[in-house]
C-alpha positions in Angstrom: 57.0 24.5 -219.4 55.7 28.0 -219.6 55.0 29.3 -216.0 52.1 31.5 -217.0 50.4 28.6 -218.9 51.0 26.2 -216.0 49.6 28.7 -213.5 46.6 29.3 -215.7 45.9 25.5 -216.0 46.0 25.2 -212.2 44.2 28.4 -211.4 40.7 26.9 -210.5 41.9 24.2 -208.2 42.9 26.3 -205.2 39.5 27.9 -205.5 37.7 24.5 -205.6 39.7 23.3 -202.7 38.9 26.4 -200.6 35.2 26.2 -201.4 35.1 22.5 -200.5 37.0 23.0 -197.2 35.3 26.3 -196.3 31.7 26.1 -197.4 30.4 28.3 -194.7 32.8 31.1 -195.5 31.6 31.0 -199.1 27.9 31.0 -198.1 28.6 34.0 -195.8 30.5 35.8 -198.5 27.7 35.3 -201.0 25.2 36.6 -198.5 21.5 35.9 -197.9 20.2 36.9 -201.3 22.7 35.1 -203.5 22.7 31.4 -204.4 26.2 30.2 -203.5 26.1 27.5 -206.2 25.2 30.0 -208.9 28.0 32.4 -207.8 30.4 29.5 -207.8 29.3 28.6 -211.3 30.0 32.2 -212.5 33.5 32.3 -211.0 34.2 28.7 -212.2 33.2 29.6 -215.8 35.6 32.6 -215.7 38.4 30.5 -214.3 37.7 27.8 -217.0 38.0 30.5 -219.7 41.4 31.4 -218.2 42.4 27.7 -218.2 41.4 27.4 -221.9 43.3 30.6 -222.8 46.3 29.2 -221.0 46.1 25.9 -222.8 45.5 27.6 -226.2 48.6 29.7 -225.7 50.8 26.5 -225.7 48.8 24.6 -228.3 49.3 24.2 -232.0 46.0 23.5 -233.7 45.7 21.5 -236.9 42.8 20.0 -238.8 41.6 17.3 -239.0 42.1 16.0 -235.5 43.3 12.4 -235.1 40.6 9.7 -235.0 41.0 9.1 -231.3 39.9 12.7 -230.7 36.2 12.1 -231.6 35.4 9.2 -229.3 37.4 10.6 -226.3 36.0 14.1 -226.6 32.5 13.0 -227.5 32.1 10.6 -224.6 33.9 13.0 -222.2 31.5 15.7 -223.1 28.6 13.4 -222.9 29.5 12.5 -219.3 29.9 16.2 -218.4 26.5 17.1 -219.9 24.8 14.1 -218.4 26.1 14.9 -214.9 24.9 18.5 -215.2 21.5 17.2 -216.6 21.1 14.9 -213.6 22.4 17.1 -210.8 21.6 20.6 -212.1 23.5 23.7 -211.1 23.3 23.2 -207.4 24.3 19.5 -207.5 27.2 20.2 -209.8 28.5 23.3 -208.0 28.8 22.0 -204.4 25.2 22.7 -203.4 25.4 19.9 -200.8 28.4 21.6 -199.2 26.5 24.9 -199.1 23.7 23.3 -197.1 21.3 22.4 -199.9 19.4 19.2 -200.0 20.6 17.5 -203.3 18.8 14.2 -204.0 20.9 11.1 -204.5 21.2 10.2 -208.2 21.7 6.6 -209.4 21.0 6.9 -213.1 23.8 6.4 -215.6 26.7 7.4 -215.4 26.4 7.4 -211.6 26.8 4.0 -210.1 28.8 2.9 -213.2 31.6 5.4 -213.4 33.1 6.8 -210.3 33.4 10.7 -210.5 31.9 10.8 -214.0 32.3 14.6 -214.4 36.0 14.4 -213.7 36.4 11.3 -215.9 34.6 13.1 -218.7 36.8 16.2 -218.3 40.0 14.1 -218.3 38.9 12.2 -221.4 38.2 15.5 -223.2 41.6 16.7 -222.2 43.4 13.6 -223.5 41.5 14.0 -226.7 43.5 17.2 -227.2 46.9 15.6 -226.9 47.7 16.0 -230.6 47.5 19.7 -230.1 48.7 20.4 -226.5 51.9 19.4 -225.0 51.5 16.4 -222.6 52.8 18.2 -219.5 49.9 20.7 -219.5 47.4 17.9 -220.0 49.0 16.0 -217.2 49.1 19.1 -214.9 45.3 19.7 -215.5 44.6 16.0 -215.0 46.5 16.0 -211.7 44.3 19.0 -210.6 41.3 16.8 -211.2 42.8 13.8 -209.4 43.6 16.1 -206.4 40.0 17.3 -206.3 38.7 13.7 -206.6 40.8 12.9 -203.5 39.7 16.1 -201.6 36.0 15.5 -202.4 36.2 11.8 -201.4 36.8 12.9 -197.8 33.6 14.8 -197.4 32.5 15.2 -193.8 28.8 16.1 -193.5 29.4 17.9 -190.2 31.4 20.5 -192.1 28.6 21.5 -194.5 27.5 25.1 -194.4 24.3 26.2 -192.8 22.1 28.4 -195.1 21.9 32.1 -193.9 18.4 32.8 -192.6 
């Protein structure tokens, strides 16, 4: 396994862990005039780009993809887009941890699929197995499983207070 590719694949997870466990520090770092969820989304998109570059560096692309690619990738991306559609930026990017009031959502896929955004991401990753060595897909998946565990232990008392 290439060390640089492995590190690149795992890069976002320490960041997500730190934000989840230290939301007040992030809110303070962002300051009064910045939306911490928006800033998180910018950093997350940059880290996601580095993840994709890392994965691409160890992949061998070929066309057409196997038939299993389309349903896995399509449904995975549908779940990701649906979660973002229902929760918005603040709901998707830890707004509740940053002291924002995020309404509880019950529409599909919530209430049917536990952790639908992570499930969607994992399905999308497994769709790429014909191109990417399994160990990198597994490593990325383990990062998501770790975050599912971390986020399942949310303590409302540790949520950040908005800066006034």
